[in-house]
Amino acid sequence: MKNCIFCKIAKGEIPKKFGYQDKDIMVFDDINPLAPIHILIVPKKHIKDFNNMDDSRIWNKMRGVAQVMVAKKGIKNKGYRVVINGGGAQIIDHLHLHITGPLGKSAKM
Ligand code: AMP
Ligand code: ZN
């Protein structure tokens, strides 16, 4: 999608260090971290938002990559959050999961 910053990152038009990538998914640090670890799990293909996510293969891959990244980042047992902003709460209209942590046990919604 033209003028989509995450599509530009996916195409290599904006350089980005990936924590993980494969043909479908990319993972990188959030540029404005809200926790010591704040990463984004992003499908390379443009999916506008959560309500437009109907690709079960990619969705399942995002889940799997998120689980691996939580473990790899050492926050599996230290309190973490997986968040999707939608319905206008999002800044970037290209689906992404936020993973933030460590949050400890007291961090509740
Ligand atoms: P959302 O409000 O869910 O759309 O969140 C978008 C997130 O993308 C924000 O947390 C931004 O800090 C982050 N972000 C925006 N541009 C970049 C970028 N070029 N690289 C990494 N993270 C970004
Ligand atoms: Zn996009």
Short mmCIF file of C-alpha atoms and ligand atoms in Angstrom, two decimals:
data_model
loop_
_atom_site.label_atom_id
_atom_site.label_comp_id
_atom_site.label_asym_id
_atom_site.label_seq_id
_atom_site.Cartn_x
_atom_site.Cartn_y
_atom_site.Cartn_z
CA MET A 1 0.00 0.00 0.00
CA LYS A 2 1.42 3.34 -1.10
CA ASN A 3 2.38 5.71 1.71
CA CYS A 4 2.12 2.99 4.35
CA ILE A 5 5.21 3.13 6.56
CA PHE A 6 5.07 -0.58 7.47
CA CYS A 7 4.72 -1.56 3.79
CA LYS A 8 7.80 0.59 3.08
CA ILE A 9 9.68 -1.23 5.85
CA ALA A 10 8.50 -4.60 4.44
CA LYS A 11 9.80 -3.63 0.98
CA GLY A 12 13.15 -2.41 2.37
CA GLU A 13 12.43 1.18 1.35
CA ILE A 14 12.94 2.23 4.97
CA PRO A 15 15.92 0.48 6.57
CA LYS A 16 15.03 -1.45 9.69
CA LYS A 17 16.84 -3.94 11.88
CA PHE A 18 14.59 -6.98 12.22
CA GLY A 19 14.53 -9.08 15.40
CA TYR A 20 12.97 -11.79 13.25
CA GLN A 21 11.68 -12.03 9.74
CA ASP A 22 10.47 -14.57 7.23
CA LYS A 23 8.52 -14.22 3.98
CA ASP A 24 5.31 -13.30 5.81
CA ILE A 25 6.25 -11.66 9.11
CA MET A 26 8.68 -9.05 10.39
CA VAL A 27 9.53 -8.08 13.96
CA PHE A 28 11.25 -4.88 14.99
CA ASP A 29 11.61 -2.59 18.00
CA ASP A 30 8.99 0.10 18.44
CA ILE A 31 10.58 3.48 17.72
CA ASN A 32 8.88 4.97 20.80
CA PRO A 33 9.07 2.20 23.43
CA LEU A 34 6.52 2.18 26.23
CA ALA A 35 8.38 -0.52 28.22
CA PRO A 36 11.97 -1.83 28.40
CA ILE A 37 10.96 -4.32 25.69
CA HIS A 38 8.50 -3.08 23.10
CA ILE A 39 8.43 -4.93 19.82
CA LEU A 40 6.01 -5.05 16.93
CA ILE A 41 4.92 -8.23 15.14
CA VAL A 42 3.86 -7.17 11.66
CA PRO A 43 2.60 -9.08 8.61
CA LYS A 44 4.57 -8.07 5.52
CA LYS A 45 1.42 -7.90 3.43
CA HIS A 46 -0.85 -4.93 4.01
CA ILE A 47 -3.77 -5.82 6.26
CA LYS A 48 -5.53 -2.66 7.28
CA ASP A 49 -6.55 -3.53 10.82
CA PHE A 50 -7.80 -6.25 13.15
CA ASN A 51 -11.28 -6.22 11.65
CA ASN A 52 -9.84 -6.84 8.21
CA MET A 53 -7.69 -9.78 9.37
CA ASP A 54 -9.15 -12.90 7.77
CA ASP A 55 -5.97 -14.74 6.78
CA SER A 56 -5.84 -17.61 9.26
CA ARG A 57 -2.39 -18.73 8.08
CA ILE A 58 -0.79 -15.34 8.70
CA TRP A 59 -2.75 -14.87 11.94
CA ASN A 60 -1.51 -18.20 13.23
CA LYS A 61 2.02 -17.31 12.20
CA MET A 62 1.80 -14.00 14.05
CA ARG A 63 0.70 -15.90 17.16
CA GLY A 64 3.58 -18.35 16.85
CA VAL A 65 6.16 -15.62 16.26
CA ALA A 66 4.77 -13.62 19.20
CA GLN A 67 5.13 -16.65 21.48
CA VAL A 68 8.70 -17.25 20.33
CA MET A 69 9.63 -13.58 20.74
CA VAL A 70 8.16 -13.40 24.27
CA ALA A 71 10.41 -16.32 25.21
CA LYS A 72 13.43 -15.00 23.29
CA LYS A 73 13.14 -11.59 24.97
CA GLY A 74 13.08 -13.27 28.40
CA ILE A 75 9.69 -11.93 29.48
CA LYS A 76 7.68 -15.15 29.35
CA ASN A 77 7.42 -15.25 33.15
CA LYS A 78 8.03 -11.58 33.88
CA GLY A 79 4.76 -10.00 32.85
CA TYR A 80 4.00 -8.95 29.30
CA ARG A 81 1.17 -7.58 27.26
CA VAL A 82 0.10 -8.33 23.67
CA VAL A 83 -1.94 -5.46 22.27
CA ILE A 84 -3.70 -4.57 19.03
CA ASN A 85 -5.04 -1.06 18.75
CA GLY A 86 -8.06 -0.72 16.45
CA GLY A 87 -11.17 1.19 15.59
CA GLY A 88 -9.26 4.45 15.31
CA ALA A 89 -7.08 3.93 18.42
CA GLN A 90 -4.23 2.93 16.09
CA ILE A 91 -1.78 5.41 14.56
CA ILE A 92 -0.64 3.12 11.73
CA ASP A 93 -3.27 1.51 9.54
CA HIS A 94 -1.31 -1.68 8.92
CA LEU A 95 -2.08 -4.46 11.38
CA HIS A 96 0.52 -5.08 14.08
CA LEU A 97 0.78 -6.67 17.50
CA HIS A 98 2.56 -4.75 20.22
CA ILE A 99 4.43 -6.82 22.79
CA THR A 100 5.54 -4.91 25.90
CA GLY A 101 7.31 -6.09 29.03
CA PRO A 102 8.54 -6.82 31.60
CA LEU A 103 5.52 -5.53 33.47
CA GLY A 104 5.55 -7.58 36.67
CA LYS A 105 2.52 -9.15 38.29
CA SER A 106 0.78 -5.94 39.23
CA ALA A 107 0.36 -4.65 35.69
CA LYS A 108 -3.33 -4.97 34.88
CA MET A 109 -5.47 -3.37 32.23
P1 AMP B 1 -0.49 1.98 16.84
O1 AMP B 1 -0.96 3.13 17.67
O2 AMP B 1 -0.96 0.66 17.39
O3 AMP B 1 -0.77 2.15 15.37
O4 AMP B 1 1.08 1.93 17.04
C1 AMP B 1 1.99 2.26 16.05
C2 AMP B 1 3.35 2.10 16.67
O5 AMP B 1 4.31 2.14 15.66
C3 AMP B 1 3.70 3.20 17.69
O6 AMP B 1 3.98 2.60 18.95
C4 AMP B 1 4.92 3.86 17.07
O7 AMP B 1 5.87 4.25 18.04
C5 AMP B 1 5.46 2.78 16.16
N1 AMP B 1 6.22 3.24 15.00
C6 AMP B 1 5.88 4.22 14.14
N2 AMP B 1 6.81 4.35 13.17
C7 AMP B 1 7.75 3.41 13.43
C8 AMP B 1 8.97 3.03 12.81
N3 AMP B 1 9.42 3.64 11.68
N4 AMP B 1 9.69 2.04 13.36
C9 AMP B 1 9.26 1.43 14.48
N5 AMP B 1 8.13 1.72 15.12
C10 AMP B 1 7.37 2.70 14.60
ZN ZN B 2 0.95 -1.38 4.87
#
